[in-house]
Amino acid sequence: MLALLITAFDLNAFYRQGISKIEHLHANVELVHSDSLVEHLWSLNDRAAQGVIDGLVRLDYIDRIELRWEEAGEMAAGAPLQSAEVESVFFLGKTRVGQQYPLGELRVYSTLTVLQNEVMSELWQKLLLNLLQALIVSGVVLYCFHRLATVHLHAIALHADSLVLGQSYKSLTLDRSIKLADDDLQSLVNAINGMGCRLQREFLNTKQKKIELEKQVNERTKHLADANQKLLEKSRLITIGSLVAMVAHELRNPLGSIKASVNLLHLRASNADDRKVIERIDRSIERCDQTVEQLRQMGNKSVEHWDVIELGPWLREYVGSKLLLNQGNELRCELADDVRVFVDQFQLDMVVRNLFENAQHAVEARAEHAQRLIVLQLESDEQGALLRLRDTGVGLNELTLKRAFDPLYTTKQYGFGMGLSLSKNLIEFLGGKLTITSEGSHKGAVAEVRLPLAKEVQKKKIAHA
């Protein structure tokens, strides 16, 4: 039985070492060959890419390679697998002129068949060796037990069973008529006494180490959570940057041509109704151009244009001059005075406009006879300024609430789902927090923007940054 246990532990260690070797091999595949695959994909050389994965599948422990490529679909090498015990996925991309281009992904599969065969080949060798060792150990133990007195061994066993960790240790003594300094039984008693003292000492040390270890685990867990949040934020910014570049490139030139044509039509138009239509087109063009500019400004975060503003008067001016309230929608304002914040007005304008547009779309999606009310509230407390926008619209279900701030997610028939994501990113950059709540479908929604109150110390600190 002892030989079997030792063999099992040895094979388990051998198997785990093999698993680690396979995982290291997968990592080396990505480290050594990803650059060449990226170059082949970038140059659209699918034959060279196929050659690379054909070479990789010949490596030991690798059973199948799959290369998923947007241009050529999917390449594979190795026999199809029903399942694989070890699977690694590596994303391939190329950075060019500061822009990240995703090209595809490389999947590496290993079924551990080779490793299992190696384990079986080691089984009989280790079993025979461990069996021989167990026999030797058993013989030595039997010889020792043969020499020791049964009564004294029983006393030693009882003493060992009575050992309670955490209490002071009571030394073991044997009542013997003959006691020799080099006696084997006395040596065992001394060893038991030493072991008992050490166990008590180690038990106390272990309790202290456990407390310290739990503290370190909690600290590391928090650190990993913060790192993961930063990684998600970085990924979101990369997505936004790519989208901004695409939108700016695709819209700026056509908008310029359209605006020039509209200006020419306005000069030639003699009918007043025609001019109204042309002016409406011109305002729409200006709005599109502002949207492109706002998206472009998203990637250029700085405190250069920050200033202290009275939020109440600023919102009243916004509602009076910039807000286009659609017919049938009702707006109520409950704005407190003397609420000062330190922000970039351009960025805050974009956030407020996005929230108002979402609220108007929500109330307009309800039945015609339903109340279309939007309530704008501003107050302040110890935590800072609180801007609340409440509507009586269609509300948000649980899934939509969960994904409301995800880039490129939208429930509208138009738009590209970046409004709330950009707004949340801007508010967090301004030092605040944006939350969306809803009691469910057709029960309205509440958007809350929390911003820190302005302090002169804050302004000086950022000015010197």
Coordinates of C-alpha atoms in Angstrom, one line a residue:
M1 CA 0.0 0.0 0.0
L2 CA 2.8 2.4 0.9
A3 CA 4.5 1.7 -2.4
L4 CA 1.3 2.4 -4.3
L5 CA 0.8 5.7 -2.4
I6 CA 4.4 6.8 -3.1
T7 CA 4.0 5.8 -6.8
A8 CA 0.7 7.7 -7.0
F9 CA 2.4 10.8 -5.6
D10 CA 5.4 10.5 -7.9
L11 CA 3.2 10.0 -11.0
N12 CA 1.0 12.9 -10.0
A13 CA 4.0 15.1 -9.7
F14 CA 5.3 13.8 -13.1
Y15 CA 1.9 14.5 -14.7
R16 CA 1.7 18.0 -13.3
Q17 CA 5.2 18.7 -14.5
G18 CA 4.2 17.5 -17.9
I19 CA 1.1 19.8 -17.9
S20 CA 3.4 22.7 -17.0
K21 CA 5.7 21.8 -19.8
I22 CA 2.9 21.8 -22.3
E23 CA 1.6 25.1 -21.1
H24 CA 5.1 26.5 -21.4
L25 CA 5.3 25.1 -24.9
H26 CA 2.1 26.9 -25.8
A27 CA 3.5 30.1 -24.4
N28 CA 6.7 29.7 -26.5
V29 CA 4.6 29.2 -29.6
E30 CA 3.0 32.6 -29.1
L31 CA 6.3 34.2 -28.1
V32 CA 8.4 32.8 -31.0
H33 CA 6.0 32.5 -33.9
S34 CA 3.4 35.2 -33.4
D35 CA 5.5 37.9 -35.1
S36 CA 6.0 35.8 -38.2
L37 CA 2.3 34.9 -38.3
V38 CA 1.3 38.6 -37.9
E39 CA 3.6 39.5 -40.8
H40 CA 2.1 36.8 -43.0
L41 CA -1.4 37.9 -42.2
W42 CA -0.6 41.5 -42.7
S43 CA 0.8 40.8 -46.1
L44 CA -2.1 38.4 -46.9
N45 CA 0.3 35.5 -47.4
D46 CA -2.0 32.7 -46.4
R47 CA 0.4 30.0 -47.9
A48 CA 3.2 31.1 -45.6
A49 CA 0.9 31.2 -42.6
Q50 CA -0.3 27.7 -43.4
G51 CA 3.3 26.6 -43.6
V52 CA 4.0 28.0 -40.1
I53 CA 1.1 26.2 -38.4
D54 CA 2.0 23.0 -40.3
G55 CA 5.4 23.2 -38.7
L56 CA 4.0 23.9 -35.3
V57 CA 1.7 20.9 -35.2
R58 CA 4.7 18.7 -35.6
L59 CA 6.0 19.7 -32.2
D60 CA 5.7 17.2 -29.4
Y61 CA 2.5 17.5 -27.3
I62 CA 0.7 19.7 -29.8
D63 CA -2.1 17.9 -31.6
R64 CA -3.9 20.7 -33.5
I65 CA -3.4 24.3 -34.5
E66 CA -6.2 26.6 -35.7
L67 CA -5.6 30.1 -37.2
R68 CA -8.7 32.2 -37.5
W69 CA -8.1 35.0 -40.0
E70 CA -10.7 37.6 -41.1
E71 CA -9.5 37.6 -44.7
A72 CA -9.1 33.8 -45.3
G73 CA -11.5 32.4 -42.8
E74 CA -9.9 29.5 -40.8
M75 CA -6.7 27.6 -41.3
A76 CA -5.9 24.4 -39.4
A77 CA -3.2 21.8 -39.0
G78 CA -3.6 18.5 -37.3
A79 CA -6.4 16.0 -36.9
P80 CA -9.8 17.4 -35.8
L81 CA -10.4 16.9 -32.0
Q82 CA -13.6 16.3 -30.0
S83 CA -12.0 17.9 -27.0
A84 CA -8.6 19.1 -25.7
E85 CA -7.3 19.1 -22.2
V86 CA -5.0 22.1 -22.8
E87 CA -6.1 24.9 -25.0
S88 CA -4.5 28.3 -25.5
V89 CA -5.8 31.3 -27.5
F90 CA -3.5 34.1 -28.7
F91 CA -4.8 37.2 -30.3
L92 CA -2.8 38.5 -33.2
G93 CA -2.6 42.2 -34.1
K94 CA -0.2 44.7 -35.6
T95 CA 0.6 48.2 -34.5
R96 CA 1.1 50.6 -37.3
V97 CA 1.5 54.4 -36.9
G98 CA 0.3 54.2 -33.3
Q99 CA -2.9 52.2 -34.4
Q100 CA -3.6 48.7 -33.3
Y101 CA -5.1 46.4 -36.1
P102 CA -6.6 43.1 -34.9
L103 CA -5.8 40.4 -37.5
G104 CA -7.0 37.2 -36.0
E105 CA -6.4 34.6 -33.3
L106 CA -4.2 31.5 -33.0
R107 CA -5.6 28.5 -31.1
V108 CA -3.3 25.7 -29.8
Y109 CA -4.8 22.4 -28.6
S110 CA -3.1 19.5 -26.8
T111 CA -4.9 16.2 -25.8
L112 CA -2.2 15.0 -23.4
T113 CA -2.1 11.6 -25.2
V114 CA 1.7 11.7 -25.4
L115 CA 1.9 12.7 -21.8
Q116 CA -0.4 9.9 -20.7
N117 CA 1.7 7.4 -22.6
E118 CA 4.8 8.7 -20.8
V119 CA 3.1 8.4 -17.5
M120 CA 2.1 4.8 -18.2
S121 CA 5.7 4.0 -19.2
E122 CA 6.9 5.5 -15.9
L123 CA 4.3 3.6 -13.9
W124 CA 6.0 0.2 -13.7
Q125 CA 9.5 1.5 -13.1
K126 CA 8.4 3.7 -10.2
L127 CA 6.1 1.1 -8.8
L128 CA 8.9 -1.5 -8.7
L129 CA 11.4 1.0 -7.2
N130 CA 8.9 2.2 -4.5
L131 CA 7.9 -1.3 -3.7
L132 CA 11.5 -2.2 -3.0
Q133 CA 11.9 1.0 -0.8
A134 CA 8.8 0.1 1.1
L135 CA 10.0 -3.4 1.8
I136 CA 13.3 -2.0 3.1
V137 CA 11.5 0.5 5.3
S138 CA 9.1 -2.1 6.6
G139 CA 11.9 -4.4 7.5
V140 CA 13.6 -1.7 9.5
V141 CA 10.4 -0.7 11.3
L142 CA 9.6 -4.4 12.2
Y143 CA 13.1 -4.9 13.6
C144 CA 12.8 -1.8 15.8
F145 CA 9.3 -2.8 17.0
H146 CA 10.7 -6.3 17.8
R147 CA 13.2 -4.7 20.2
L148 CA 11.0 -2.3 21.9
A149 CA 8.8 -3.3 24.8
T150 CA 5.1 -3.5 24.1
V151 CA 4.1 -1.8 27.4
H152 CA 6.4 1.2 26.8
L153 CA 5.3 1.6 23.2
H154 CA 1.7 1.5 24.4
A155 CA 2.5 4.3 26.9
I156 CA 4.2 6.3 24.2
A157 CA 1.2 5.9 21.9
L158 CA -1.3 7.0 24.6
H159 CA 0.9 10.0 25.3
A160 CA 1.0 10.9 21.6
D161 CA -2.8 10.5 21.4
S162 CA -3.3 12.8 24.3
L163 CA -1.3 15.6 22.8
V164 CA -3.5 18.7 22.3
L165 CA -2.2 21.5 20.2
G166 CA -2.3 25.0 21.8
Q167 CA -1.7 23.7 25.3
S168 CA 1.5 23.6 27.3
Y169 CA 3.4 20.3 26.6
K170 CA 3.9 17.8 29.5
S171 CA 7.0 15.7 29.0
L172 CA 6.7 11.9 28.7
T173 CA 8.6 9.7 31.3
L174 CA 8.7 5.9 31.5
D175 CA 8.9 3.9 34.7
R176 CA 11.7 1.5 34.0
S177 CA 14.1 -0.3 36.4
I178 CA 16.9 -0.1 33.9
K179 CA 17.5 3.1 32.0
L180 CA 20.5 3.6 29.7
A181 CA 21.5 6.8 28.1
D182 CA 21.9 5.2 24.7
D183 CA 18.9 3.0 25.0
D184 CA 16.7 3.0 21.9
L185 CA 13.5 3.3 23.8
Q186 CA 14.8 6.3 25.8
S187 CA 15.9 7.9 22.5
L188 CA 12.4 7.5 21.2
V189 CA 11.0 9.1 24.3
N190 CA 13.3 12.0 24.0
A191 CA 12.4 12.3 20.4
I192 CA 8.6 12.3 21.3
N193 CA 9.2 15.0 23.9
G194 CA 11.2 17.1 21.5
M195 CA 8.5 16.7 18.8
G196 CA 5.8 17.7 21.2
C197 CA 7.5 20.9 22.2
R198 CA 8.2 21.7 18.6
L199 CA 4.6 21.0 17.5
Q200 CA 3.2 23.4 20.2
R201 CA 5.7 26.0 19.1
E202 CA 4.9 25.5 15.4
F203 CA 1.2 25.5 16.0
L204 CA 1.4 29.0 17.6
N205 CA 3.6 30.2 14.8
T206 CA 1.2 28.7 12.2
K207 CA -1.7 30.6 13.6
Q208 CA 0.2 33.8 13.4
K209 CA 1.3 33.0 9.8
K210 CA -2.2 32.2 8.8
I211 CA -3.4 35.6 9.9
E212 CA -0.6 37.3 8.0
L213 CA -1.3 35.1 5.0
E214 CA -5.0 36.0 5.0
K215 CA -4.0 39.7 5.2
Q216 CA -1.6 39.3 2.2
V217 CA -4.2 37.4 0.2
N218 CA -6.8 40.2 0.7
E219 CA -4.3 42.8 -0.3
R220 CA -3.3 40.9 -3.4
T221 CA -6.9 40.3 -4.3
K222 CA -7.7 44.0 -4.1
H223 CA -4.6 44.8 -6.1
L224 CA -5.6 42.3 -8.8
A225 CA -9.1 43.7 -8.9
D226 CA -7.7 47.2 -9.4
A227 CA -5.3 46.0 -12.1
N228 CA -8.2 44.2 -13.9
Q229 CA -10.3 47.4 -13.8
K230 CA -7.5 49.4 -15.3
L231 CA -7.0 46.8 -18.0
L232 CA -10.7 46.9 -18.9
E233 CA -10.6 50.7 -19.0
K234 CA -7.5 50.6 -21.3
S235 CA -9.3 48.2 -23.6
R236 CA -12.3 50.4 -23.7
L237 CA -10.2 53.4 -24.6
I238 CA -8.5 51.5 -27.4
T239 CA -12.0 50.7 -28.8
I240 CA -13.1 54.3 -28.5
G241 CA -10.0 55.5 -30.2
S242 CA -10.4 53.2 -33.1
L243 CA -14.0 54.2 -33.6
V244 CA -13.2 57.9 -33.3
A245 CA -10.5 57.6 -36.0
M246 CA -12.9 55.8 -38.3
V247 CA -15.8 58.2 -37.8
A248 CA -13.6 61.3 -38.2
H249 CA -12.0 60.0 -41.4
E250 CA -15.3 58.8 -42.9
L251 CA -17.5 61.9 -42.1
R252 CA -15.2 65.0 -42.2
N253 CA -14.6 65.0 -46.0
P254 CA -18.3 64.2 -47.0
L255 CA -19.6 66.8 -44.5
G256 CA -17.3 69.5 -45.9
S257 CA -18.6 68.8 -49.5
I258 CA -22.2 68.7 -48.4
K259 CA -21.9 72.0 -46.4
A260 CA -20.3 73.7 -49.4
S261 CA -23.1 72.5 -51.7
V262 CA -25.7 73.7 -49.1
N263 CA -24.1 77.2 -48.9
L264 CA -24.3 77.4 -52.7
L265 CA -28.0 76.3 -52.7
H266 CA -28.7 78.9 -50.1
L267 CA -27.2 81.7 -52.2
R268 CA -29.3 80.6 -55.2
A269 CA -32.5 80.0 -53.4
S270 CA -35.1 82.8 -53.9
N271 CA -38.1 81.1 -52.2
A272 CA -38.4 81.6 -48.4
D273 CA -39.7 78.0 -47.8
D274 CA -36.7 76.6 -49.8
R275 CA -34.3 78.7 -47.6
K276 CA -35.9 77.3 -44.4
V277 CA -35.3 73.7 -45.7
I278 CA -31.7 74.6 -46.6
E279 CA -31.1 76.2 -43.2
R280 CA -32.5 73.0 -41.5
I281 CA -30.1 70.9 -43.5
D282 CA -27.2 73.3 -42.6
R283 CA -28.1 72.9 -38.9
S284 CA -28.0 69.2 -39.2
I285 CA -24.6 69.3 -40.9
E286 CA -23.3 71.5 -38.1
R287 CA -24.6 69.0 -35.5
C288 CA -22.9 66.1 -37.3
D289 CA -19.7 68.2 -37.4
Q290 CA -19.9 68.9 -33.7
T291 CA -20.4 65.2 -33.0
V292 CA -17.3 64.4 -34.9
E293 CA -15.4 67.1 -33.1
Q294 CA -16.6 65.9 -29.7
L295 CA -15.5 62.4 -30.5
R296 CA -12.1 63.6 -31.6
Q297 CA -11.8 65.6 -28.3
M298 CA -12.4 62.4 -26.4
G299 CA -8.9 61.2 -27.1
N300 CA -7.3 64.5 -26.1
K301 CA -7.9 64.6 -22.3
S302 CA -6.2 67.5 -20.5
V303 CA -7.0 70.1 -17.9
E304 CA -6.1 73.0 -20.1
H305 CA -9.7 74.2 -20.6
W306 CA -11.0 73.5 -17.0
D307 CA -12.6 76.3 -15.1
V308 CA -14.8 76.8 -12.0
I309 CA -18.5 77.3 -13.0
E310 CA -21.8 77.8 -11.2
L311 CA -23.6 74.7 -12.3
G312 CA -27.1 76.0 -11.7
P313 CA -26.9 79.1 -14.0
W314 CA -24.9 77.0 -16.5
L315 CA -27.7 74.5 -16.7
R316 CA -30.4 77.2 -17.0
E317 CA -28.5 78.7 -19.9
Y318 CA -28.0 75.3 -21.5
V319 CA -31.8 74.6 -21.2
G320 CA -32.7 78.0 -22.6
S321 CA -30.3 78.2 -25.5
K322 CA -29.0 74.8 -26.5
L323 CA -31.7 72.3 -25.5
L324 CA -34.1 71.5 -28.3
L325 CA -37.1 70.1 -26.5
N326 CA -39.3 68.1 -28.9
Q327 CA -43.0 68.9 -29.2
G328 CA -45.1 67.1 -26.6
N329 CA -42.2 66.7 -24.1
E330 CA -42.4 68.5 -20.8
L331 CA -39.3 69.6 -18.8
R332 CA -39.2 70.6 -15.2
C333 CA -36.1 72.2 -13.6
E334 CA -35.3 72.1 -9.9
L335 CA -31.9 73.7 -9.7
A336 CA -30.1 74.7 -6.5
D337 CA -27.9 77.8 -6.5
D338 CA -24.3 78.2 -5.3
V339 CA -23.2 74.8 -6.6
R340 CA -19.7 75.3 -8.0
V341 CA -17.7 72.6 -9.8
F342 CA -14.3 72.6 -11.5
V343 CA -14.8 71.0 -15.0
D344 CA -14.2 71.3 -18.7
Q345 CA -17.4 72.9 -20.0
F346 CA -17.0 71.4 -23.5
Q347 CA -16.9 67.9 -22.0
L348 CA -19.8 68.6 -19.5
D349 CA -21.9 69.9 -22.4
M350 CA -21.4 66.7 -24.3
V351 CA -22.5 64.6 -21.3
V352 CA -25.6 66.7 -20.6
R353 CA -26.6 66.6 -24.2
N354 CA -26.3 62.8 -24.4
L355 CA -28.4 62.3 -21.2
F356 CA -31.1 64.7 -22.5
E357 CA -31.2 62.9 -25.9
N358 CA -31.6 59.5 -24.2
A359 CA -34.4 60.9 -21.9
Q360 CA -36.3 62.4 -24.9
H361 CA -36.0 59.2 -26.9
A362 CA -37.3 57.2 -23.9
V363 CA -40.4 59.4 -23.3
E364 CA -41.2 59.5 -27.0
A365 CA -41.1 55.7 -27.2
R366 CA -44.2 55.6 -25.0
A367 CA -47.8 55.7 -26.1
E368 CA -49.1 59.1 -27.3
H369 CA -51.5 59.6 -24.4
A370 CA -48.8 58.8 -21.8
Q371 CA -47.1 61.6 -19.8
R372 CA -43.8 62.7 -21.4
L373 CA -42.0 64.3 -18.5
I374 CA -38.3 65.0 -17.9
V375 CA -37.2 66.4 -14.5
L376 CA -33.8 68.0 -14.2
Q377 CA -32.6 68.4 -10.5
L378 CA -29.5 69.8 -9.1
E379 CA -28.5 69.7 -5.4
S380 CA -25.3 69.4 -3.3
D381 CA -24.3 67.6 -0.1
E382 CA -21.1 66.5 1.7
Q383 CA -20.3 64.1 -1.2
G384 CA -20.4 66.9 -3.8
A385 CA -22.7 68.1 -6.5
L386 CA -25.5 65.8 -7.7
L387 CA -27.2 66.3 -11.1
R388 CA -30.2 64.0 -11.5
L389 CA -32.2 63.6 -14.8
R390 CA -35.4 61.7 -14.3
D391 CA -37.8 60.7 -17.1
T392 CA -41.1 58.9 -17.4
G393 CA -40.0 56.9 -20.5
V394 CA -40.0 53.2 -21.3
G395 CA -37.3 52.4 -18.7
L396 CA -34.6 49.8 -18.9
N397 CA -34.7 46.1 -18.3
E398 CA -32.1 44.2 -16.3
L399 CA -30.0 43.2 -19.3
T400 CA -30.0 46.7 -20.7
L401 CA -29.0 48.2 -17.4
K402 CA -26.1 45.7 -17.1
R403 CA -24.7 46.6 -20.5
A404 CA -25.7 50.3 -20.6
F405 CA -22.1 51.5 -20.5
D406 CA -20.7 48.9 -22.8
P407 CA -19.2 50.5 -26.0
L408 CA -21.1 49.8 -29.2
Y409 CA -24.2 48.5 -27.4
T410 CA -27.5 50.2 -28.2
T411 CA -31.2 49.4 -28.2
K412 CA -32.0 52.2 -30.7
Q413 CA -32.6 51.7 -34.4
Y414 CA -29.9 54.3 -35.2
G415 CA -26.7 55.4 -33.5
F416 CA -23.6 53.3 -32.7
G417 CA -24.0 52.9 -28.9
M418 CA -21.2 55.2 -27.7
G419 CA -23.1 58.0 -25.9
L420 CA -23.3 56.5 -22.4
S421 CA -19.9 54.9 -22.7
L422 CA -18.3 58.2 -23.7
S423 CA -20.3 60.1 -21.0
K424 CA -19.2 57.8 -18.2
N425 CA -15.6 58.0 -19.4
L426 CA -15.8 61.9 -19.4
I427 CA -17.5 62.1 -16.0
E428 CA -14.8 59.8 -14.4
F429 CA -12.1 62.0 -16.0
L430 CA -13.8 65.0 -14.4
G431 CA -13.5 63.3 -11.1
G432 CA -17.1 62.2 -10.8
K433 CA -19.4 59.2 -11.3
L434 CA -22.3 58.4 -13.6
T435 CA -25.0 55.9 -12.7
I436 CA -28.2 54.8 -14.5
T437 CA -31.1 53.2 -12.5
S438 CA -34.5 52.0 -13.5
E439 CA -37.3 50.0 -11.8
G440 CA -38.0 48.1 -15.0
S441 CA -39.7 48.4 -18.4
H442 CA -42.2 51.3 -18.8
K443 CA -41.3 52.7 -15.4
G444 CA -38.8 55.4 -16.4
A445 CA -35.1 55.8 -15.7
V446 CA -32.9 58.0 -13.6
A447 CA -29.4 59.2 -14.6
E448 CA -27.3 60.6 -11.8
V449 CA -24.1 62.6 -12.3
R450 CA -22.0 63.0 -9.2
L451 CA -19.2 65.7 -9.4
P452 CA -16.8 67.0 -6.7
L453 CA -17.4 70.5 -5.5
A454 CA -14.8 73.1 -6.7
K455 CA -12.0 74.1 -4.4
E456 CA -9.3 76.6 -5.0
V457 CA -6.8 74.0 -3.8
Q458 CA -7.9 71.7 -6.5
K459 CA -7.6 74.3 -9.1
K460 CA -4.0 75.3 -8.1
K461 CA -3.0 71.6 -7.9
I462 CA -4.2 70.9 -11.4
A463 CA -2.8 74.1 -12.8
H464 CA 0.7 73.1 -11.6
A465 CA 0.3 69.6 -12.9

